[in-house]
Coordinates of C-alpha atoms in Angstrom, one line a residue:
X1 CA -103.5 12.7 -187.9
X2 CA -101.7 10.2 -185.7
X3 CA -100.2 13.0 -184.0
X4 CA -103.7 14.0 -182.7
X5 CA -104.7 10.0 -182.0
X6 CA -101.1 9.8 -179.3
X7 CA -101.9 13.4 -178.1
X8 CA -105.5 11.9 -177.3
X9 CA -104.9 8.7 -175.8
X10 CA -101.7 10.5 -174.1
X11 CA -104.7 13.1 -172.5
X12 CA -106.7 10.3 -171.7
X13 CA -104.2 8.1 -170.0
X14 CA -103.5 11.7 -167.8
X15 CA -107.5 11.8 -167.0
X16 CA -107.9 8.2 -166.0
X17 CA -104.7 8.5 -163.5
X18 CA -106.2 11.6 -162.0
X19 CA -109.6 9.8 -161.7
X20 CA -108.2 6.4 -160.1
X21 CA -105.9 8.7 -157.8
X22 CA -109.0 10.6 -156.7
X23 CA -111.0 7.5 -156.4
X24 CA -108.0 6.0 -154.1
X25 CA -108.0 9.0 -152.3
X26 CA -112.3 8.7 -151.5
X27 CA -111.3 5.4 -150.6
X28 CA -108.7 6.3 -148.1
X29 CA -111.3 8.7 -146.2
X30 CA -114.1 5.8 -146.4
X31 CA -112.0 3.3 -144.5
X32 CA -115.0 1.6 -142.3
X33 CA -117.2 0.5 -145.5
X34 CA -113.9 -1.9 -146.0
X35 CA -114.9 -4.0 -143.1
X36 CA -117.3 -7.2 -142.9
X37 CA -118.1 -7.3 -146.3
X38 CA -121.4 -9.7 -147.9
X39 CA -118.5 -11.4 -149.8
X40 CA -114.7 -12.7 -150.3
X41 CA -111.8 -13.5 -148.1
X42 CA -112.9 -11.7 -145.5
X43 CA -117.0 -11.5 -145.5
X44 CA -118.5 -11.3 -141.8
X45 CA -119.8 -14.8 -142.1
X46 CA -116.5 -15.9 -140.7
X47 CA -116.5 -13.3 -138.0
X48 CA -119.5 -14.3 -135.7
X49 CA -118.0 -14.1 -132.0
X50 CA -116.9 -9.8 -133.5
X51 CA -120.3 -9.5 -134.7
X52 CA -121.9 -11.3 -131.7
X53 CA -120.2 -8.8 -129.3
X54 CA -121.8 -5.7 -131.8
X55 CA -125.3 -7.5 -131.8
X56 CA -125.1 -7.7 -127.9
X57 CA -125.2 -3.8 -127.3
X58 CA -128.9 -4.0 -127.8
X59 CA -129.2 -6.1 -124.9
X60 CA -126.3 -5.1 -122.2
X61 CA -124.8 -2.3 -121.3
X62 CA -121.4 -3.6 -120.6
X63 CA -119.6 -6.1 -122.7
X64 CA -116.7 -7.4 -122.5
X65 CA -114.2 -8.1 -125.8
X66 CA -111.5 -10.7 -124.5
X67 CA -109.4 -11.4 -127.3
X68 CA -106.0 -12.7 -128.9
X69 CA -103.7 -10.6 -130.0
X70 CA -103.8 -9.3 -133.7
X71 CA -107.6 -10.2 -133.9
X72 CA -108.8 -7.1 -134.5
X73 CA -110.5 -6.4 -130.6
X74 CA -109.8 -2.4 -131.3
X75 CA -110.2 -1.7 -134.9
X76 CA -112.9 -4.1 -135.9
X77 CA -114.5 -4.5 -133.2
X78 CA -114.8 -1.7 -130.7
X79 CA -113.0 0.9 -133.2
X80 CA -115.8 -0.2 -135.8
X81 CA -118.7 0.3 -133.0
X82 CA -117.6 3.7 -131.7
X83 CA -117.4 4.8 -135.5
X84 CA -120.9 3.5 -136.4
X85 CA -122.0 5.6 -133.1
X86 CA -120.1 8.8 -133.5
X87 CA -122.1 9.1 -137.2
X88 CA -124.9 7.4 -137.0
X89 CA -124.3 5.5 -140.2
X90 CA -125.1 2.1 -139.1
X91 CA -124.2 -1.0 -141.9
X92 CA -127.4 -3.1 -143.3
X93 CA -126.8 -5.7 -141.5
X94 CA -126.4 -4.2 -138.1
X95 CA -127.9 -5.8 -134.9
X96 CA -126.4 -3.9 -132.2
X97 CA -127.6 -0.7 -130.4
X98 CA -128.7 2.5 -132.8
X99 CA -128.2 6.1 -131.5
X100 CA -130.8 8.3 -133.5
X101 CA -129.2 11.4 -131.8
X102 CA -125.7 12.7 -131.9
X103 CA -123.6 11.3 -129.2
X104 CA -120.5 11.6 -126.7
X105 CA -118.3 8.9 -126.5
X106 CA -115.1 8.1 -124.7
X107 CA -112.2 6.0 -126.1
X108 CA -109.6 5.4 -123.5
X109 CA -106.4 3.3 -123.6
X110 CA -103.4 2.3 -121.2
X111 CA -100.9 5.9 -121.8
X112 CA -101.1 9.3 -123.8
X113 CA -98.3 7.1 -126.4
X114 CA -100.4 4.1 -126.5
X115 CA -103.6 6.2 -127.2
X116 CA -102.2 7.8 -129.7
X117 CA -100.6 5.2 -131.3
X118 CA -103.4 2.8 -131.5
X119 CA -106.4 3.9 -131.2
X120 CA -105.8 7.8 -132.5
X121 CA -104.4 6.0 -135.1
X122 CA -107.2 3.8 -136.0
X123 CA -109.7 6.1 -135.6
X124 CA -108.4 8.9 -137.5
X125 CA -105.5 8.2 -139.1
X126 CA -101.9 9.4 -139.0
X127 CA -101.8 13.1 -138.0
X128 CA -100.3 13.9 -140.9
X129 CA -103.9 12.5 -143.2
X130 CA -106.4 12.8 -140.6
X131 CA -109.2 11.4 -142.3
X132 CA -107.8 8.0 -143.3
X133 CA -109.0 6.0 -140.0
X134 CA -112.4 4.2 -139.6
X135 CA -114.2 7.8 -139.0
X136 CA -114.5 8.5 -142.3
X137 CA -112.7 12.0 -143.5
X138 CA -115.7 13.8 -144.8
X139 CA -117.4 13.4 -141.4
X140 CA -114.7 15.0 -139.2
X141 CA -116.0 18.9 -138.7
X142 CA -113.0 19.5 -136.7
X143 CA -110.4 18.5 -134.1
X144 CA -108.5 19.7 -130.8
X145 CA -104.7 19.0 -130.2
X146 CA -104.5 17.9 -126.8
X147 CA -101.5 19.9 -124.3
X148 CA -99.4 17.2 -123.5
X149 CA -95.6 16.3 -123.6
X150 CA -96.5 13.9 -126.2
X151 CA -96.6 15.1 -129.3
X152 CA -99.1 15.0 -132.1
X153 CA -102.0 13.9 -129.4
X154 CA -106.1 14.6 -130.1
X155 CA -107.8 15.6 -127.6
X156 CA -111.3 16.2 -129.0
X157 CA -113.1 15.6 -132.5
X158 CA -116.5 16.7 -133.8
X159 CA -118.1 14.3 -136.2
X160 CA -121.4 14.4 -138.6
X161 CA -124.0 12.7 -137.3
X162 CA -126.5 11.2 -139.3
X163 CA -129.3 13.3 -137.1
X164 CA -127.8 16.6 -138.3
X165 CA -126.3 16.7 -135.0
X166 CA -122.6 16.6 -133.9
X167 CA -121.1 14.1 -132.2
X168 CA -117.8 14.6 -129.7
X169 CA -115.1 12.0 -129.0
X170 CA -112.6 12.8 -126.3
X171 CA -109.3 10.7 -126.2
X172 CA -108.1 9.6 -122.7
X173 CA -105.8 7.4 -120.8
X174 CA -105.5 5.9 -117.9
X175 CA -102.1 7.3 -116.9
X176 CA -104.0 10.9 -116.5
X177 CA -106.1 9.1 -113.3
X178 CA -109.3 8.6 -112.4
X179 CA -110.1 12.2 -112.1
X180 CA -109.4 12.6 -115.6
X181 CA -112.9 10.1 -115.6
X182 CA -115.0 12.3 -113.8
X183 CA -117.6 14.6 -114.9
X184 CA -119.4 14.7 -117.6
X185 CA -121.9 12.2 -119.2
X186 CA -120.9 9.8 -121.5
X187 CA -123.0 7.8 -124.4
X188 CA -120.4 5.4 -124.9
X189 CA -116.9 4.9 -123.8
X190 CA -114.6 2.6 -125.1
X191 CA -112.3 0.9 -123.3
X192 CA -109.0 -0.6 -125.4
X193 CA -107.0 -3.1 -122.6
X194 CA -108.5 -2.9 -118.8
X195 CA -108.2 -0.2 -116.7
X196 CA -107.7 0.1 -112.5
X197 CA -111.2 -1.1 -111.2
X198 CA -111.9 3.1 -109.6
X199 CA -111.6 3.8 -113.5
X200 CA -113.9 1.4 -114.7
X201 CA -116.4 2.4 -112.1
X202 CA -116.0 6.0 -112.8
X203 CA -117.1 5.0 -116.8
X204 CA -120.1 3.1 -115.3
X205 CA -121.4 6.1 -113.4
X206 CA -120.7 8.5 -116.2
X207 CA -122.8 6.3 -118.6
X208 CA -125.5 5.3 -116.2
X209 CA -128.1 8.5 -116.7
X210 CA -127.6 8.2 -120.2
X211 CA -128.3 4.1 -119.8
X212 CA -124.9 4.3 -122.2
X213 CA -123.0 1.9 -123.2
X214 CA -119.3 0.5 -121.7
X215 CA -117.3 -1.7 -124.1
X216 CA -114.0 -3.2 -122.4
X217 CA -111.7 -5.2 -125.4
X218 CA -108.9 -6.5 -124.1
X219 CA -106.1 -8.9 -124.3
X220 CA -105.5 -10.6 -120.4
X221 CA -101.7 -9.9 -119.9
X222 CA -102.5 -8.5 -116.3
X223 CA -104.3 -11.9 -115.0
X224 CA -107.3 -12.3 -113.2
X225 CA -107.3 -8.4 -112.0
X226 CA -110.5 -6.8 -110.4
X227 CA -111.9 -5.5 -113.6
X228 CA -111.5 -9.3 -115.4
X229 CA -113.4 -10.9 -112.4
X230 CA -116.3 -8.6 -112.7
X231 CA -116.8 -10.1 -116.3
X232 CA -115.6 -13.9 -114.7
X233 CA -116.9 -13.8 -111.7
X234 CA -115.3 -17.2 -110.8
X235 CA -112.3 -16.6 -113.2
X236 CA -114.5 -18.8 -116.1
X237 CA -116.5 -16.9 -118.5
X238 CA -120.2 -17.3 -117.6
X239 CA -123.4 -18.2 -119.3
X240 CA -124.2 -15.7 -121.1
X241 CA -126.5 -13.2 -118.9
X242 CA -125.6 -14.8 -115.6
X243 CA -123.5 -11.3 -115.1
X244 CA -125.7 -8.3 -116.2
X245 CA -122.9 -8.2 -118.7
X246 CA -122.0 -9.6 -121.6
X247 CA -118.4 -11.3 -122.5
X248 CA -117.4 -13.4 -125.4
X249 CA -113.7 -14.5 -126.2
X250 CA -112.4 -14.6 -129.7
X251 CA -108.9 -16.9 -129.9
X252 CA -106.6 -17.0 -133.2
X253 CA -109.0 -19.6 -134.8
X254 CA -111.9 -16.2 -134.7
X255 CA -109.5 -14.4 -136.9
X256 CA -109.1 -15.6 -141.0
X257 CA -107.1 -12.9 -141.5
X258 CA -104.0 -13.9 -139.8
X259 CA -102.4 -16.5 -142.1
X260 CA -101.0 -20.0 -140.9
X261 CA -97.3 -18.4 -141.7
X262 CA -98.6 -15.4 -139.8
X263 CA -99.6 -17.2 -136.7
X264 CA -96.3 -19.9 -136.9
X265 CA -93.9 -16.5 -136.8
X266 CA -96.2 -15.1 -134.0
X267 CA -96.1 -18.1 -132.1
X268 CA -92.2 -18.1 -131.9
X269 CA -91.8 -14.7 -130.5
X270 CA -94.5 -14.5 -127.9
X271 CA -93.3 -15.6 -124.3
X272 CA -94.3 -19.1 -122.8
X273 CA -96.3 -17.8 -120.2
X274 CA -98.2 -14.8 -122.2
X275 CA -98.8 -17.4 -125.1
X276 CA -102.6 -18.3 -123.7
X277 CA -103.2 -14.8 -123.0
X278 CA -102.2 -13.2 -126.7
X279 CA -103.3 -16.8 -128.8
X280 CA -106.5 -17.8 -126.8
X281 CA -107.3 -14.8 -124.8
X282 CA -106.9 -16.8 -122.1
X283 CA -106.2 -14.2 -118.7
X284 CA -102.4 -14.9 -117.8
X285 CA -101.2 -15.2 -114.4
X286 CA -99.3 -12.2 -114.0
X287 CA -95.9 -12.5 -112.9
X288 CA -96.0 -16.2 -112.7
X289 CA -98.6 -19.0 -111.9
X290 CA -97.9 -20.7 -108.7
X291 CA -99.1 -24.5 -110.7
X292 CA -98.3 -23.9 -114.0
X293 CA -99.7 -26.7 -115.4
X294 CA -102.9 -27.1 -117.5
X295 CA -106.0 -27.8 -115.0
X296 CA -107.5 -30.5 -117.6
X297 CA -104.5 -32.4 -117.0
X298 CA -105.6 -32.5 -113.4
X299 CA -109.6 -33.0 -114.0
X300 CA -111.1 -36.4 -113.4
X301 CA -114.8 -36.8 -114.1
X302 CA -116.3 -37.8 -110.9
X303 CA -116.6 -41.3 -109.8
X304 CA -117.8 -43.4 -106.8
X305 CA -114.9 -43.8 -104.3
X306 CA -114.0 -47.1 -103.0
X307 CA -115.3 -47.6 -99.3
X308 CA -111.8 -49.1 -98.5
X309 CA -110.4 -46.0 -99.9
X310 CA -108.6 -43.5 -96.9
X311 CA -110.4 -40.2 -96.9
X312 CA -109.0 -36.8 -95.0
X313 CA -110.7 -33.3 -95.2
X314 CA -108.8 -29.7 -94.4
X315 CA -110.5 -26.8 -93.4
X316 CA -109.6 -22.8 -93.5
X317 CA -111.5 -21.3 -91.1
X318 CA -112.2 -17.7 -91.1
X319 CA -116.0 -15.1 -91.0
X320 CA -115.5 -14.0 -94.8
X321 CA -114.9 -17.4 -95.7
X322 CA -114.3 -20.9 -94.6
X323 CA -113.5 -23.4 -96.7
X324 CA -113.0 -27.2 -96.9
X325 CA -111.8 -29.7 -99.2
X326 CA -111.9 -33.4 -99.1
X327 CA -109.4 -35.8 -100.5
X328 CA -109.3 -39.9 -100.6
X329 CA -106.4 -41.9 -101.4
X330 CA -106.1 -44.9 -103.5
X331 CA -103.0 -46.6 -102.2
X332 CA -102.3 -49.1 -105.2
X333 CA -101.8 -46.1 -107.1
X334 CA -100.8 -43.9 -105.3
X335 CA -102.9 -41.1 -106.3
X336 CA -104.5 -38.6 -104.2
X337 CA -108.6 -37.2 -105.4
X338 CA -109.6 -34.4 -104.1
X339 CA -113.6 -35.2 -104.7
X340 CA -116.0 -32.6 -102.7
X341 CA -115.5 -29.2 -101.3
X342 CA -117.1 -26.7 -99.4
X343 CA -116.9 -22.8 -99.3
X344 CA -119.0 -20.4 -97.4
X345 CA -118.6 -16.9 -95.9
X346 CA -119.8 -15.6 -92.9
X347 CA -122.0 -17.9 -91.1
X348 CA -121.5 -19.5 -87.7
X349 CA -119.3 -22.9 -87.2
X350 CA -122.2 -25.1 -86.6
X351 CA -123.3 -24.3 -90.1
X352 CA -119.8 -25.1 -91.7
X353 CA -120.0 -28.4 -89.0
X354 CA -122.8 -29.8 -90.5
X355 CA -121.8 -29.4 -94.0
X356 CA -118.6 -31.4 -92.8
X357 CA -120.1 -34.0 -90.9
X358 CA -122.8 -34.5 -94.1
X359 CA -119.6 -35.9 -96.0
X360 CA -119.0 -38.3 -93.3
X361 CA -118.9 -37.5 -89.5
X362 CA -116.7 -40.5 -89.2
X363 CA -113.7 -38.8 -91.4
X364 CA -110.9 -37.3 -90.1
X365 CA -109.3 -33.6 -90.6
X366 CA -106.9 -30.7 -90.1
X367 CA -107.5 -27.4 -90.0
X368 CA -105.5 -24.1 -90.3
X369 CA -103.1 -23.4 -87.4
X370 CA -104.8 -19.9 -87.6
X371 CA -107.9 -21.8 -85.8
X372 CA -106.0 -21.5 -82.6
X373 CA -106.6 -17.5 -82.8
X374 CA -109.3 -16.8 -80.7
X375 CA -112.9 -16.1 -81.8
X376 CA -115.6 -13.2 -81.2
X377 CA -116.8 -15.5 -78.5
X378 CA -115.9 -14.7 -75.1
X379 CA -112.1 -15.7 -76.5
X380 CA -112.6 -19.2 -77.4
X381 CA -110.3 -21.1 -79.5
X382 CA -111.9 -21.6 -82.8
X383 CA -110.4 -24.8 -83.2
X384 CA -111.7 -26.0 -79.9
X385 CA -114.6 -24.4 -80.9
X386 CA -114.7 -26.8 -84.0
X387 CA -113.8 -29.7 -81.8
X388 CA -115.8 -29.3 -79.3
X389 CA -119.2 -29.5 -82.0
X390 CA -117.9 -32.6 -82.7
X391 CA -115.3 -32.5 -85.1
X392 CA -111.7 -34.9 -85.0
X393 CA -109.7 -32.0 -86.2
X394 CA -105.4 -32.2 -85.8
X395 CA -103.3 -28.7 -87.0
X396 CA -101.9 -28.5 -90.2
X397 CA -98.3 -28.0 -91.2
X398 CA -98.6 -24.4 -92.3
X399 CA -94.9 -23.9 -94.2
X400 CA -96.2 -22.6 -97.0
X401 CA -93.0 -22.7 -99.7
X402 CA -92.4 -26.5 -98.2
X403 CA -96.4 -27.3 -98.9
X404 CA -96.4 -26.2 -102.6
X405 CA -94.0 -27.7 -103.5
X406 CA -95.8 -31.3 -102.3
X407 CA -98.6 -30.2 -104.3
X408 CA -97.0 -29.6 -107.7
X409 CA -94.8 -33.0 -106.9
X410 CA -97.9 -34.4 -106.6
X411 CA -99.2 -32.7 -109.6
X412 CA -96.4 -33.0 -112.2
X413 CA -96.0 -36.9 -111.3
X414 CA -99.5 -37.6 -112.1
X415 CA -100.5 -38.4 -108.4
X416 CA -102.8 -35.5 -107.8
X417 CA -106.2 -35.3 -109.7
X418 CA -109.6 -33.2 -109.2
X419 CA -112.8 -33.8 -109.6
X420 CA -114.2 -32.2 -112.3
X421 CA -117.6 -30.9 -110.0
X422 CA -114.9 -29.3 -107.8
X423 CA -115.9 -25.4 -109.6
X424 CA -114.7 -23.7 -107.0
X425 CA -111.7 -25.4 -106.3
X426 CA -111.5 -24.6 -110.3
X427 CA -112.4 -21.0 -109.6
X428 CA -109.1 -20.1 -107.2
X429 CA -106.8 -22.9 -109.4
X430 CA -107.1 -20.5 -112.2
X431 CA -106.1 -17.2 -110.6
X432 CA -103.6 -18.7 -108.0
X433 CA -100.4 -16.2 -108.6
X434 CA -97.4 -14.7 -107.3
X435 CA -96.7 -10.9 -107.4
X436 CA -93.8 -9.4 -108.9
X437 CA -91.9 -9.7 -106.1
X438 CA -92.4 -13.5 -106.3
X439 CA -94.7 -13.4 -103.0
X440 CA -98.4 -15.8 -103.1
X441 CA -100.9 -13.3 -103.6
X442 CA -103.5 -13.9 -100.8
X443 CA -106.6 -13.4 -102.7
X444 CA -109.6 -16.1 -103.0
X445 CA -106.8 -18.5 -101.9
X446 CA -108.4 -20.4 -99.2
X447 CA -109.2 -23.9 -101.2
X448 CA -105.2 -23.8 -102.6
X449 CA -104.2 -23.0 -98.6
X450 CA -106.7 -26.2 -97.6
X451 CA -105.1 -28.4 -100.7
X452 CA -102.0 -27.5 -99.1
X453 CA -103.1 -28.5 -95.5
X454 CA -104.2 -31.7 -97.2
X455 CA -100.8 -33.0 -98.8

């Protein structure tokens, strides 16, 4: 009889392994019901900025996802969206946009490789277990290679929707061009790290009929591009609505999953000047800030200035925009404040004139040698111009190369502080670059060129 007991439990043992294995294998293909659980570890209490940016698609059509590095932007964030969307299988506690219908979406990265690396690999797992990514396995009808010279690409999949309907995702990248963006309509279209602006636009238009939805996640290696300043308009992220869009940033404090020990290794490999970017989300400054130094360390709160106090303003004068900043000088200290500024596009110079003279027509200025250009009007001077209403105006030194490097003297010995009300002056600080080929790139520059005048 013992025989038949070891036989027994020997059959049994064989059942339950088959049973777990099968229940590991359900598992596998049911990969999205893993995230933001109620409870444990990793519940979705301690993920509010992620499920903020979910909860927004009610509200806006474009959102914005700027995030660390390694805390979970494309997975759980706009991977878990576009999942809940393509099957119409939307958690309990879900805030966000519904689709009642079967949809088309997008989801685009940087190349064919990266695509399919990343988010082909999230989505539906490795080609080899399709099935195993967020889109669960028994909602996948079917799937389309894409022709490429990269191998084991998708082009298209057909998912289950809810509805009854089928739902269509197309991969893309933006290495194919922005024809590869034209077309058809789109429901939703998600965008994993920016794209060129003509791309971006081209996803607006093909979701705009459909009143669709365009979610960018991102991590800001490429700096304040075009795309990035369309979400911060003045290279700050804005209240909330101020946009038409929505943006929220999530740094390495938004992610519990990444362990202390994680972060510290991490930490040691990432370049200096990417660290912001990939540990605070924090927009880089491409191939190299012109200041690199932390703007708090320059920020003053505002304060009265002494009467006895020397003051100076500089001026940039130009129709899309003329700017000017003022500075006073506390000689015991040696310190230079740059305390009020002014910045305004194409208006006349006895507009920018009074502004000046509101600050103090007795105070004294310089202006950009490019004043001595002549104007629209019958050839005057524009600095005469600006003289002749009434301004004391002398030219300033205009070495470029020579004048930054006063200003980060200045700055790195403590003598140079801002006042914090300067948001403008804040605005161009934080996007103030060179390109690769170590040039000043001349965009919404004019308050760094008038700082410069100034020193």
């Amino acid at each position: 009889m013992l025989w038949r007991w070891r036989l027994l439990a020997r059959e049994s043992k064989e059942e339950l392994q088959v049973l777990l294995q099968e229940a590991a294998r359900r598992k596998s293909r049911r990969k999205i019901d893993s995230f933001y659980p109620e409870t444990g570890p990793l519940r979705r209490e301690l993920y509010p900025k992620h499920l903020a940016f979910m909860a927004a698609g009610k509200t806006f059509r474009e959102r914005g996802f700027r995030a660390a590095h390694r805390v979970g932007k494309t997975e759980g964030t706009g991977g878990c969206e576009l999942t809940y969307h393509l099957t119409g299988l939307y958690p309990s506690w879900w805030e966000g946009r519904r689709f009642k219908k079967a949809v088309k979406c997008w989801a685009s990265g940087d190349t064919n490789q990266t695509t399919r690396d990343i988010l082909q690999a999230k989505l539906m797992g490795e080609i080899s277990d399709i099935g195993t990514g967020l889109i669960p396995g028994d909602s996948i009808v079917d799937w389309k290679r894409k022709a490429t010279s990269v191998p084991n690409t998708i082009e298209t999949v057909y998912v289950k929707h809810s509805s009854g309907g089928i739902s269509v995702l197309g991969f893309k990248s933006y290495e194919q061009g922005v024809r590869a963006f034209f077309g058809t309509e789109q429901d939703v279209i998600l965008l994993d790290e920016e794209p060129s602006m003509d791309i971006y636009t081209q996803c607006l238009i093909r979701t705009m009929t459909t009143d669709g939805l365009v979610l960018l996640t991102w991590t800001p290696l490429k700096g304040m591009s075009e795309v990035v300043l369309e979400f911060m308009p003045d290279g700050r992220e804005p209240e909330p609505g101020v946009t038409g869009k929505f943006l929220i940033g999530a740094t390495w404090e938004d992610a519990p999953h990444l362990s202390e020990k994680q972060k510290k290794s991490l930490w040691g490999s990432i370049p200096v000047r990417l660290r912001d970017a990939m540990t605070r989300g924090i927009p880089s400054l491409g191939s190299g800030a012109i200041y690199p130094i932390d703007e708090e360390e320059l920020l003053v709160d505002d304060f009265e200035i002494p009467a006895h106090w020397p003051r100076a303003f500089s001026l940039d004068v130009g129709w899309n925009c003329t700017a000017v900043l003022w500075g006073a000088w506390d000689r015991e200290s040696g310190v230079l404040y740059l305390y009020s500024e002014h910045k305004m596009g194409e208006e006349i110079p006895l507009i920018h004139v009074d502004a000046i003279k509101a600050r103090g027509k007795w105070i004294n200025g310089v202006a950009d040698p490019g004043a001595m250009a002549s104007s629209q009007k019958d050839g005057e001077k524009l600095f005469d111009e600006y003289v002749k209403l009434g301004l004391s105006l002398s030219l300033a030194d205009n070495a470029v190369e020579a004048g930054i490097h006063c200003v980060w003297m200045l700055m790195v010995t403590g003598k140079l502080k801002v006042f914090r009300s300067l948001v403008r002056w804040k605005g161009e600080y934080g996007r103030y670059q060179r390109d690769e080929k170590g040039k000043v790139v001349k965009e919404n520059d004019h308050l760094m060129d008038t700082m410069r005048y100034l020193v």
